[in-house]
Amino acid sequence: MDPTQIGTVADAVAAALSAYDALVELGEEIEDEWSYVNDLADIWRTRLEAVATARGHEAVAGAVATAIAVAGREAAAIDDPHRAIDWLSTYPQVVLIALDERP
């Protein structure tokens, strides 16, 4: 994720959701957790999309873009499905805080 590609809240959410989808896919590898993973993903996706709808046109500061990009790279580095499931709640909250939103 390149922070120079993140200029607006909509860009930030799109980048975050791309990283989030990869976490979901990894978490789905744990069959016993499939429903939990998808329920959690639906909730957080809806929340992030609501922010993009409400504030998508707003510009983000360079530090915010960098924070989103760094968090996305950290998420992409996860290769353990159990750890990915842990991040399904954590990652969206980090993104929301970076965007000055309540988690």
Backbone as XML, in Angstrom:
<?xml version="1.0"?>
<chain id="A" units="angstrom">
  <residue number="1" name="MET">
    <atom name="N" x="0.839" y="-1.166" z="0.000"/>
    <atom name="CA" x="0.000" y="0.000" z="0.000"/>
    <atom name="C" x="0.892" y="1.239" z="0.000"/>
  </residue>
  <residue number="2" name="ASP">
    <atom name="N" x="0.663" y="2.079" z="-0.951"/>
    <atom name="CA" x="1.454" y="3.296" z="-1.121"/>
    <atom name="C" x="0.666" y="4.483" z="-0.569"/>
  </residue>
  <residue number="3" name="PRO">
    <atom name="N" x="1.197" y="5.169" z="0.447"/>
    <atom name="CA" x="0.445" y="6.287" z="1.031"/>
    <atom name="C" x="0.157" y="7.407" z="0.039"/>
  </residue>
  <residue number="4" name="THR">
    <atom name="N" x="0.952" y="7.523" z="-1.026"/>
    <atom name="CA" x="0.682" y="8.581" z="-2.000"/>
    <atom name="C" x="-0.577" y="8.295" z="-2.812"/>
  </residue>
  <residue number="5" name="GLN">
    <atom name="N" x="-1.092" y="7.077" z="-2.736"/>
    <atom name="CA" x="-2.329" y="6.710" z="-3.421"/>
    <atom name="C" x="-3.562" y="6.997" z="-2.565"/>
  </residue>
  <residue number="6" name="ILE">
    <atom name="N" x="-3.336" y="7.454" z="-1.337"/>
    <atom name="CA" x="-4.428" y="7.696" z="-0.387"/>
    <atom name="C" x="-4.552" y="9.202" z="-0.180"/>
  </residue>
  <residue number="7" name="GLY">
    <atom name="N" x="-5.498" y="9.810" z="-0.883"/>
    <atom name="CA" x="-5.667" y="11.253" z="-0.781"/>
    <atom name="C" x="-6.940" y="11.685" z="-0.085"/>
  </residue>
  <residue number="8" name="THR">
    <atom name="N" x="-7.922" y="10.784" z="-0.051"/>
    <atom name="CA" x="-9.210" y="11.116" z="0.557"/>
    <atom name="C" x="-9.616" y="10.017" z="1.541"/>
  </residue>
  <residue number="9" name="VAL">
    <atom name="N" x="-10.635" y="10.297" z="2.297"/>
    <atom name="CA" x="-11.183" y="9.292" z="3.208"/>
    <atom name="C" x="-11.664" y="8.086" z="2.402"/>
  </residue>
  <residue number="10" name="ALA">
    <atom name="N" x="-12.276" y="8.318" z="1.257"/>
    <atom name="CA" x="-12.731" y="7.198" z="0.414"/>
    <atom name="C" x="-11.553" y="6.338" z="-0.025"/>
  </residue>
  <residue number="11" name="ASP">
    <atom name="N" x="-10.443" y="6.968" z="-0.394"/>
    <atom name="CA" x="-9.237" y="6.212" z="-0.766"/>
    <atom name="C" x="-8.727" y="5.389" z="0.411"/>
  </residue>
  <residue number="12" name="ALA">
    <atom name="N" x="-8.727" y="6.005" z="1.585"/>
    <atom name="CA" x="-8.239" y="5.322" z="2.786"/>
    <atom name="C" x="-9.095" y="4.104" z="3.107"/>
  </residue>
  <residue number="13" name="VAL">
    <atom name="N" x="-10.399" y="4.271" z="3.021"/>
    <atom name="CA" x="-11.305" y="3.155" z="3.301"/>
    <atom name="C" x="-11.146" y="2.062" z="2.244"/>
  </residue>
  <residue number="14" name="ALA">
    <atom name="N" x="-11.020" y="2.447" z="0.997"/>
    <atom name="CA" x="-10.833" y="1.445" z="-0.062"/>
    <atom name="C" x="-9.546" y="0.652" z="0.167"/>
  </residue>
  <residue number="15" name="ALA">
    <atom name="N" x="-8.482" y="1.336" z="0.520"/>
    <atom name="CA" x="-7.215" y="0.652" z="0.795"/>
    <atom name="C" x="-7.354" y="-0.268" z="2.005"/>
  </residue>
  <residue number="16" name="ALA">
    <atom name="N" x="-8.023" y="0.231" z="3.032"/>
    <atom name="CA" x="-8.209" y="-0.572" z="4.244"/>
    <atom name="C" x="-9.057" y="-1.801" z="3.962"/>
  </residue>
  <residue number="17" name="LEU">
    <atom name="N" x="-10.103" y="-1.642" z="3.182"/>
    <atom name="CA" x="-10.969" y="-2.784" z="2.881"/>
    <atom name="C" x="-10.252" y="-3.830" z="2.037"/>
  </residue>
  <residue number="18" name="SER">
    <atom name="N" x="-9.359" y="-3.401" z="1.190"/>
    <atom name="CA" x="-8.572" y="-4.351" z="0.409"/>
    <atom name="C" x="-7.721" y="-5.220" z="1.339"/>
  </residue>
  <residue number="19" name="ALA">
    <atom name="N" x="-7.052" y="-4.583" z="2.285"/>
    <atom name="CA" x="-6.253" y="-5.326" z="3.262"/>
    <atom name="C" x="-7.151" y="-6.183" z="4.150"/>
  </residue>
  <residue number="20" name="TYR">
    <atom name="N" x="-8.308" y="-5.649" z="4.502"/>
    <atom name="CA" x="-9.242" y="-6.363" z="5.362"/>
    <atom name="C" x="-9.753" y="-7.635" z="4.689"/>
  </residue>
  <residue number="21" name="ASP">
    <atom name="N" x="-10.049" y="-7.530" z="3.406"/>
    <atom name="CA" x="-10.532" y="-8.701" z="2.666"/>
    <atom name="C" x="-9.513" y="-9.837" z="2.691"/>
  </residue>
  <residue number="22" name="ALA">
    <atom name="N" x="-8.236" y="-9.493" z="2.633"/>
    <atom name="CA" x="-7.193" y="-10.519" z="2.705"/>
    <atom name="C" x="-7.180" y="-11.188" z="4.080"/>
  </residue>
  <residue number="23" name="LEU">
    <atom name="N" x="-7.409" y="-10.408" z="5.139"/>
    <atom name="CA" x="-7.495" y="-10.984" z="6.483"/>
    <atom name="C" x="-8.695" y="-11.922" z="6.591"/>
  </residue>
  <residue number="24" name="VAL">
    <atom name="N" x="-9.817" y="-11.500" z="6.031"/>
    <atom name="CA" x="-11.024" y="-12.329" z="6.058"/>
    <atom name="C" x="-10.759" y="-13.653" z="5.349"/>
  </residue>
  <residue number="25" name="GLU">
    <atom name="N" x="-10.173" y="-13.571" z="4.183"/>
    <atom name="CA" x="-9.883" y="-14.781" z="3.414"/>
    <atom name="C" x="-8.992" y="-15.736" z="4.202"/>
  </residue>
  <residue number="26" name="LEU">
    <atom name="N" x="-7.997" y="-15.200" z="4.857"/>
    <atom name="CA" x="-7.103" y="-16.033" z="5.666"/>
    <atom name="C" x="-7.851" y="-16.619" z="6.866"/>
  </residue>
  <residue number="27" name="GLY">
    <atom name="N" x="-8.647" y="-15.808" z="7.533"/>
    <atom name="CA" x="-9.406" y="-16.280" z="8.682"/>
    <atom name="C" x="-10.415" y="-17.353" z="8.334"/>
  </residue>
  <residue number="28" name="GLU">
    <atom name="N" x="-10.936" y="-17.321" z="7.118"/>
    <atom name="CA" x="-11.913" y="-18.319" z="6.690"/>
    <atom name="C" x="-11.303" y="-19.723" z="6.575"/>
  </residue>
  <residue number="29" name="GLU">
    <atom name="N" x="-10.006" y="-19.809" z="6.612"/>
    <atom name="CA" x="-9.363" y="-21.119" z="6.555"/>
    <atom name="C" x="-9.678" y="-21.961" z="7.792"/>
  </residue>
  <residue number="30" name="ILE">
    <atom name="N" x="-10.074" y="-21.318" z="8.877"/>
    <atom name="CA" x="-10.465" y="-22.028" z="10.095"/>
    <atom name="C" x="-11.960" y="-22.307" z="9.977"/>
  </residue>
  <residue number="31" name="GLU">
    <atom name="N" x="-12.296" y="-23.513" z="9.554"/>
    <atom name="CA" x="-13.695" y="-23.847" z="9.264"/>
    <atom name="C" x="-14.629" y="-23.595" z="10.436"/>
  </residue>
  <residue number="32" name="ASP">
    <atom name="N" x="-14.186" y="-23.908" z="11.648"/>
    <atom name="CA" x="-15.038" y="-23.732" z="12.819"/>
    <atom name="C" x="-15.347" y="-22.261" z="13.112"/>
  </residue>
  <residue number="33" name="GLU">
    <atom name="N" x="-14.588" y="-21.361" z="12.514"/>
    <atom name="CA" x="-14.756" y="-19.927" z="12.761"/>
    <atom name="C" x="-15.365" y="-19.192" z="11.567"/>
  </residue>
  <residue number="34" name="TRP">
    <atom name="N" x="-15.754" y="-19.922" z="10.518"/>
    <atom name="CA" x="-16.204" y="-19.300" z="9.283"/>
    <atom name="C" x="-17.351" y="-18.315" z="9.524"/>
  </residue>
  <residue number="35" name="SER">
    <atom name="N" x="-18.366" y="-18.714" z="10.251"/>
    <atom name="CA" x="-19.515" y="-17.833" z="10.504"/>
    <atom name="C" x="-19.096" y="-16.607" z="11.309"/>
  </residue>
  <residue number="36" name="TYR">
    <atom name="N" x="-18.296" y="-16.825" z="12.331"/>
    <atom name="CA" x="-17.808" y="-15.717" z="13.155"/>
    <atom name="C" x="-17.022" y="-14.727" z="12.298"/>
  </residue>
  <residue number="37" name="VAL">
    <atom name="N" x="-16.120" y="-15.245" z="11.482"/>
    <atom name="CA" x="-15.295" y="-14.402" z="10.621"/>
    <atom name="C" x="-16.177" y="-13.555" z="9.703"/>
  </residue>
  <residue number="38" name="ASN">
    <atom name="N" x="-17.141" y="-14.154" z="9.080"/>
    <atom name="CA" x="-17.983" y="-13.420" z="8.136"/>
    <atom name="C" x="-18.949" y="-12.468" z="8.814"/>
  </residue>
  <residue number="39" name="ASP">
    <atom name="N" x="-19.457" y="-12.834" z="9.979"/>
    <atom name="CA" x="-20.308" y="-11.907" z="10.727"/>
    <atom name="C" x="-19.508" y="-10.670" z="11.134"/>
  </residue>
  <residue number="40" name="LEU">
    <atom name="N" x="-18.318" y="-10.897" z="11.644"/>
    <atom name="CA" x="-17.440" y="-9.802" z="12.053"/>
    <atom name="C" x="-17.076" y="-8.930" z="10.851"/>
  </residue>
  <residue number="41" name="ALA">
    <atom name="N" x="-16.747" y="-9.565" z="9.753"/>
    <atom name="CA" x="-16.374" y="-8.827" z="8.549"/>
    <atom name="C" x="-17.533" y="-7.962" z="8.055"/>
  </residue>
  <residue number="42" name="ASP">
    <atom name="N" x="-18.741" y="-8.489" z="8.079"/>
    <atom name="CA" x="-19.898" y="-7.711" z="7.640"/>
    <atom name="C" x="-20.090" y="-6.460" z="8.490"/>
  </residue>
  <residue number="43" name="ILE">
    <atom name="N" x="-19.944" y="-6.614" z="9.789"/>
    <atom name="CA" x="-20.131" y="-5.483" z="10.707"/>
    <atom name="C" x="-19.095" y="-4.393" z="10.456"/>
  </residue>
  <residue number="44" name="TRP">
    <atom name="N" x="-17.821" y="-4.780" z="10.385"/>
    <atom name="CA" x="-16.760" y="-3.784" z="10.220"/>
    <atom name="C" x="-16.762" y="-3.187" z="8.822"/>
  </residue>
  <residue number="45" name="ARG">
    <atom name="N" x="-17.068" y="-3.986" z="7.808"/>
    <atom name="CA" x="-17.164" y="-3.447" z="6.446"/>
    <atom name="C" x="-18.255" y="-2.375" z="6.389"/>
  </residue>
  <residue number="46" name="THR">
    <atom name="N" x="-19.389" y="-2.688" z="6.987"/>
    <atom name="CA" x="-20.496" y="-1.736" z="7.005"/>
    <atom name="C" x="-20.088" y="-0.438" z="7.680"/>
  </residue>
  <residue number="47" name="ARG">
    <atom name="N" x="-19.376" y="-0.548" z="8.793"/>
    <atom name="CA" x="-18.930" y="0.646" z="9.522"/>
    <atom name="C" x="-17.965" y="1.480" z="8.680"/>
  </residue>
  <residue number="48" name="LEU">
    <atom name="N" x="-16.982" y="0.811" z="8.077"/>
    <atom name="CA" x="-16.012" y="1.532" z="7.259"/>
    <atom name="C" x="-16.673" y="2.154" z="6.029"/>
  </residue>
  <residue number="49" name="GLU">
    <atom name="N" x="-17.574" y="1.433" z="5.412"/>
    <atom name="CA" x="-18.278" y="1.971" z="4.240"/>
    <atom name="C" x="-19.144" y="3.167" z="4.615"/>
  </residue>
  <residue number="50" name="ALA">
    <atom name="N" x="-19.709" y="3.159" z="5.809"/>
    <atom name="CA" x="-20.514" y="4.300" z="6.264"/>
    <atom name="C" x="-19.637" y="5.554" z="6.391"/>
  </residue>
  <residue number="51" name="VAL">
    <atom name="N" x="-18.427" y="5.381" z="6.865"/>
    <atom name="CA" x="-17.494" y="6.512" z="6.959"/>
    <atom name="C" x="-17.158" y="7.023" z="5.565"/>
  </residue>
  <residue number="52" name="ALA">
    <atom name="N" x="-16.903" y="6.117" z="4.636"/>
    <atom name="CA" x="-16.593" y="6.530" z="3.264"/>
    <atom name="C" x="-17.768" y="7.266" z="2.631"/>
  </residue>
  <residue number="53" name="THR">
    <atom name="N" x="-18.977" y="6.814" z="2.917"/>
    <atom name="CA" x="-20.157" y="7.474" z="2.371"/>
    <atom name="C" x="-20.321" y="8.877" z="2.956"/>
  </residue>
  <residue number="54" name="ALA">
    <atom name="N" x="-20.126" y="8.992" z="4.246"/>
    <atom name="CA" x="-20.325" y="10.278" z="4.919"/>
    <atom name="C" x="-19.195" y="11.276" z="4.669"/>
  </residue>
  <residue number="55" name="ARG">
    <atom name="N" x="-17.967" y="10.777" z="4.587"/>
    <atom name="CA" x="-16.812" y="11.687" z="4.540"/>
    <atom name="C" x="-15.846" y="11.402" z="3.395"/>
  </residue>
  <residue number="56" name="GLY">
    <atom name="N" x="-16.256" y="10.593" z="2.443"/>
    <atom name="CA" x="-15.354" y="10.130" z="1.401"/>
    <atom name="C" x="-14.624" y="11.203" z="0.638"/>
  </residue>
  <residue number="57" name="HIS">
    <atom name="N" x="-15.241" y="12.344" z="0.461"/>
    <atom name="CA" x="-14.646" y="13.437" z="-0.311"/>
    <atom name="C" x="-13.565" y="14.200" z="0.453"/>
  </residue>
  <residue number="58" name="GLU">
    <atom name="N" x="-13.525" y="14.042" z="1.770"/>
    <atom name="CA" x="-12.568" y="14.799" z="2.586"/>
    <atom name="C" x="-11.134" y="14.342" z="2.319"/>
  </residue>
  <residue number="59" name="ALA">
    <atom name="N" x="-10.247" y="15.296" z="2.274"/>
    <atom name="CA" x="-8.821" y="14.987" z="2.119"/>
    <atom name="C" x="-8.276" y="14.441" z="3.434"/>
  </residue>
  <residue number="60" name="VAL">
    <atom name="N" x="-7.287" y="13.571" z="3.325"/>
    <atom name="CA" x="-6.599" y="13.079" z="4.520"/>
    <atom name="C" x="-5.182" y="13.636" z="4.533"/>
  </residue>
  <residue number="61" name="ALA">
    <atom name="N" x="-4.691" y="13.896" z="5.721"/>
    <atom name="CA" x="-3.322" y="14.385" z="5.880"/>
    <atom name="C" x="-2.339" y="13.278" z="5.511"/>
  </residue>
  <residue number="62" name="GLY">
    <atom name="N" x="-1.144" y="13.679" z="5.171"/>
    <atom name="CA" x="-0.111" y="12.714" z="4.821"/>
    <atom name="C" x="0.162" y="11.709" z="5.923"/>
  </residue>
  <residue number="63" name="ALA">
    <atom name="N" x="0.109" y="12.165" z="7.169"/>
    <atom name="CA" x="0.351" y="11.255" z="8.293"/>
    <atom name="C" x="-0.752" y="10.203" z="8.394"/>
  </residue>
  <residue number="64" name="VAL">
    <atom name="N" x="-1.970" y="10.585" z="8.085"/>
    <atom name="CA" x="-3.090" y="9.636" z="8.105"/>
    <atom name="C" x="-2.913" y="8.613" z="6.989"/>
  </residue>
  <residue number="65" name="ALA">
    <atom name="N" x="-2.565" y="9.085" z="5.809"/>
    <atom name="CA" x="-2.328" y="8.179" z="4.687"/>
    <atom name="C" x="-1.212" y="7.194" z="5.021"/>
  </residue>
  <residue number="66" name="THR">
    <atom name="N" x="-0.169" y="7.692" z="5.640"/>
    <atom name="CA" x="0.943" y="6.815" z="6.035"/>
    <atom name="C" x="0.486" y="5.801" z="7.071"/>
  </residue>
  <residue number="67" name="ALA">
    <atom name="N" x="-0.300" y="6.233" z="8.042"/>
    <atom name="CA" x="-0.796" y="5.318" z="9.076"/>
    <atom name="C" x="-1.649" y="4.208" z="8.462"/>
  </residue>
  <residue number="68" name="ILE">
    <atom name="N" x="-2.510" y="4.564" z="7.534"/>
    <atom name="CA" x="-3.361" y="3.572" z="6.871"/>
    <atom name="C" x="-2.497" y="2.593" z="6.080"/>
  </residue>
  <residue number="69" name="ALA">
    <atom name="N" x="-1.514" y="3.126" z="5.372"/>
    <atom name="CA" x="-0.626" y="2.271" z="4.573"/>
    <atom name="C" x="0.191" y="1.333" z="5.450"/>
  </residue>
  <residue number="70" name="VAL">
    <atom name="N" x="0.727" y="1.845" z="6.539"/>
    <atom name="CA" x="1.527" y="1.011" z="7.442"/>
    <atom name="C" x="0.661" y="-0.068" z="8.074"/>
  </residue>
  <residue number="71" name="ALA">
    <atom name="N" x="-0.525" y="0.288" z="8.516"/>
    <atom name="CA" x="-1.429" y="-0.708" z="9.105"/>
    <atom name="C" x="-1.781" y="-1.777" z="8.075"/>
  </residue>
  <residue number="72" name="GLY">
    <atom name="N" x="-1.985" y="-1.366" z="6.836"/>
    <atom name="CA" x="-2.278" y="-2.326" z="5.776"/>
    <atom name="C" x="-1.112" y="-3.267" z="5.518"/>
  </residue>
  <residue number="73" name="ARG">
    <atom name="N" x="0.105" y="-2.742" z="5.558"/>
    <atom name="CA" x="1.285" y="-3.606" z="5.371"/>
    <atom name="C" x="1.422" y="-4.587" z="6.529"/>
  </residue>
  <residue number="74" name="GLU">
    <atom name="N" x="1.129" y="-4.141" z="7.725"/>
    <atom name="CA" x="1.171" y="-5.041" z="8.886"/>
    <atom name="C" x="0.135" y="-6.147" z="8.733"/>
  </residue>
  <residue number="75" name="ALA">
    <atom name="N" x="-1.050" y="-5.782" z="8.302"/>
    <atom name="CA" x="-2.101" y="-6.782" z="8.083"/>
    <atom name="C" x="-1.685" y="-7.772" z="7.005"/>
  </residue>
  <residue number="76" name="ALA">
    <atom name="N" x="-1.056" y="-7.277" z="5.957"/>
    <atom name="CA" x="-0.625" y="-8.143" z="4.859"/>
    <atom name="C" x="0.475" y="-9.108" z="5.280"/>
  </residue>
  <residue number="77" name="ALA">
    <atom name="N" x="1.202" y="-8.772" z="6.322"/>
    <atom name="CA" x="2.295" y="-9.630" z="6.794"/>
    <atom name="C" x="1.794" y="-10.820" z="7.613"/>
  </residue>
  <residue number="78" name="ILE">
    <atom name="N" x="0.531" y="-10.789" z="7.988"/>
    <atom name="CA" x="-0.022" y="-11.874" z="8.797"/>
    <atom name="C" x="-0.215" y="-13.099" z="7.918"/>
  </residue>
  <residue number="79" name="ASP">
    <atom name="N" x="0.296" y="-14.218" z="8.404"/>
    <atom name="CA" x="0.162" y="-15.456" z="7.625"/>
    <atom name="C" x="-0.465" y="-16.595" z="8.418"/>
  </residue>
  <residue number="80" name="ASP">
    <atom name="N" x="-0.864" y="-16.316" z="9.646"/>
    <atom name="CA" x="-1.503" y="-17.323" z="10.486"/>
    <atom name="C" x="-3.010" y="-17.031" z="10.544"/>
  </residue>
  <residue number="81" name="PRO">
    <atom name="N" x="-3.854" y="-17.992" z="10.180"/>
    <atom name="CA" x="-5.302" y="-17.745" z="10.174"/>
    <atom name="C" x="-5.863" y="-17.320" z="11.532"/>
  </residue>
  <residue number="82" name="HIS">
    <atom name="N" x="-5.351" y="-17.880" z="12.624"/>
    <atom name="CA" x="-5.845" y="-17.499" z="13.954"/>
    <atom name="C" x="-5.492" y="-16.042" z="14.260"/>
  </residue>
  <residue number="83" name="ARG">
    <atom name="N" x="-4.310" y="-15.654" z="13.881"/>
    <atom name="CA" x="-3.898" y="-14.270" z="14.092"/>
    <atom name="C" x="-4.720" y="-13.330" z="13.204"/>
  </residue>
  <residue number="84" name="ALA">
    <atom name="N" x="-5.030" y="-13.780" z="11.999"/>
    <atom name="CA" x="-5.875" y="-12.974" z="11.110"/>
    <atom name="C" x="-7.234" y="-12.728" z="11.758"/>
  </residue>
  <residue number="85" name="ILE">
    <atom name="N" x="-7.781" y="-13.743" z="12.392"/>
    <atom name="CA" x="-9.072" y="-13.588" z="13.072"/>
    <atom name="C" x="-8.958" y="-12.547" z="14.179"/>
  </residue>
  <residue number="86" name="ASP">
    <atom name="N" x="-7.874" y="-12.562" z="14.924"/>
    <atom name="CA" x="-7.658" y="-11.542" z="15.952"/>
    <atom name="C" x="-7.669" y="-10.142" z="15.344"/>
  </residue>
  <residue number="87" name="TRP">
    <atom name="N" x="-7.068" y="-10.009" z="14.186"/>
    <atom name="CA" x="-6.956" y="-8.708" z="13.532"/>
    <atom name="C" x="-8.263" y="-8.249" z="12.902"/>
  </residue>
  <residue number="88" name="LEU">
    <atom name="N" x="-9.228" y="-9.134" z="12.742"/>
    <atom name="CA" x="-10.492" y="-8.731" z="12.128"/>
    <atom name="C" x="-11.235" y="-7.686" z="12.956"/>
  </residue>
  <residue number="89" name="SER">
    <atom name="N" x="-10.983" y="-7.663" z="14.247"/>
    <atom name="CA" x="-11.570" y="-6.622" z="15.098"/>
    <atom name="C" x="-10.618" y="-5.448" z="15.277"/>
  </residue>
  <residue number="90" name="THR">
    <atom name="N" x="-9.346" y="-5.743" z="15.380"/>
    <atom name="CA" x="-8.351" y="-4.715" z="15.679"/>
    <atom name="C" x="-8.099" y="-3.782" z="14.501"/>
  </residue>
  <residue number="91" name="TYR">
    <atom name="N" x="-7.880" y="-4.343" z="13.337"/>
    <atom name="CA" x="-7.494" y="-3.544" z="12.171"/>
    <atom name="C" x="-8.504" y="-2.439" z="11.842"/>
  </residue>
  <residue number="92" name="PRO">
    <atom name="N" x="-9.797" y="-2.734" z="11.764"/>
    <atom name="CA" x="-10.738" y="-1.654" z="11.442"/>
    <atom name="C" x="-10.740" y="-0.544" z="12.492"/>
  </residue>
  <residue number="93" name="GLN">
    <atom name="N" x="-10.512" y="-0.895" z="13.748"/>
    <atom name="CA" x="-10.477" y="0.121" z="14.790"/>
    <atom name="C" x="-9.275" y="1.045" z="14.617"/>
  </residue>
  <residue number="94" name="VAL">
    <atom name="N" x="-8.149" y="0.483" z="14.233"/>
    <atom name="CA" x="-6.958" y="1.300" z="13.957"/>
    <atom name="C" x="-7.249" y="2.268" z="12.809"/>
  </residue>
  <residue number="95" name="VAL">
    <atom name="N" x="-7.866" y="1.752" z="11.770"/>
    <atom name="CA" x="-8.199" y="2.586" z="10.614"/>
    <atom name="C" x="-9.160" y="3.706" z="11.023"/>
  </residue>
  <residue number="96" name="LEU">
    <atom name="N" x="-10.185" y="3.368" z="11.771"/>
    <atom name="CA" x="-11.154" y="4.373" z="12.199"/>
    <atom name="C" x="-10.516" y="5.445" z="13.079"/>
  </residue>
  <residue number="97" name="ILE">
    <atom name="N" x="-9.656" y="5.052" z="13.981"/>
    <atom name="CA" x="-8.983" y="6.024" z="14.833"/>
    <atom name="C" x="-8.096" y="6.936" z="13.992"/>
  </residue>
  <residue number="98" name="ALA">
    <atom name="N" x="-7.385" y="6.355" z="13.019"/>
    <atom name="CA" x="-6.546" y="7.177" z="12.132"/>
    <atom name="C" x="-7.390" y="8.211" z="11.379"/>
  </residue>
  <residue number="99" name="LEU">
    <atom name="N" x="-8.618" y="7.830" z="11.062"/>
    <atom name="CA" x="-9.537" y="8.733" z="10.344"/>
    <atom name="C" x="-10.323" y="9.645" z="11.285"/>
  </residue>
  <residue number="100" name="ASP">
    <atom name="N" x="-9.951" y="9.644" z="12.555"/>
    <atom name="CA" x="-10.597" y="10.482" z="13.567"/>
    <atom name="C" x="-12.082" y="10.143" z="13.709"/>
  </residue>
  <residue number="101" name="GLU">
    <atom name="N" x="-12.351" y="8.848" z="13.711"/>
    <atom name="CA" x="-13.707" y="8.326" z="13.901"/>
    <atom name="C" x="-13.732" y="7.472" z="15.154"/>
  </residue>
  <residue number="102" name="ARG">
    <atom name="N" x="-14.892" y="7.297" z="15.708"/>
    <atom name="CA" x="-15.008" y="6.378" z="16.829"/>
    <atom name="C" x="-14.949" y="4.955" z="16.292"/>
  </residue>
  <residue number="103" name="PRO">
    <atom name="N" x="-14.319" y="4.059" z="17.021"/>
    <atom name="CA" x="-14.268" y="2.644" z="16.555"/>
    <atom name="C" x="-15.621" y="1.962" z="16.632"/>
  </residue>
</chain>
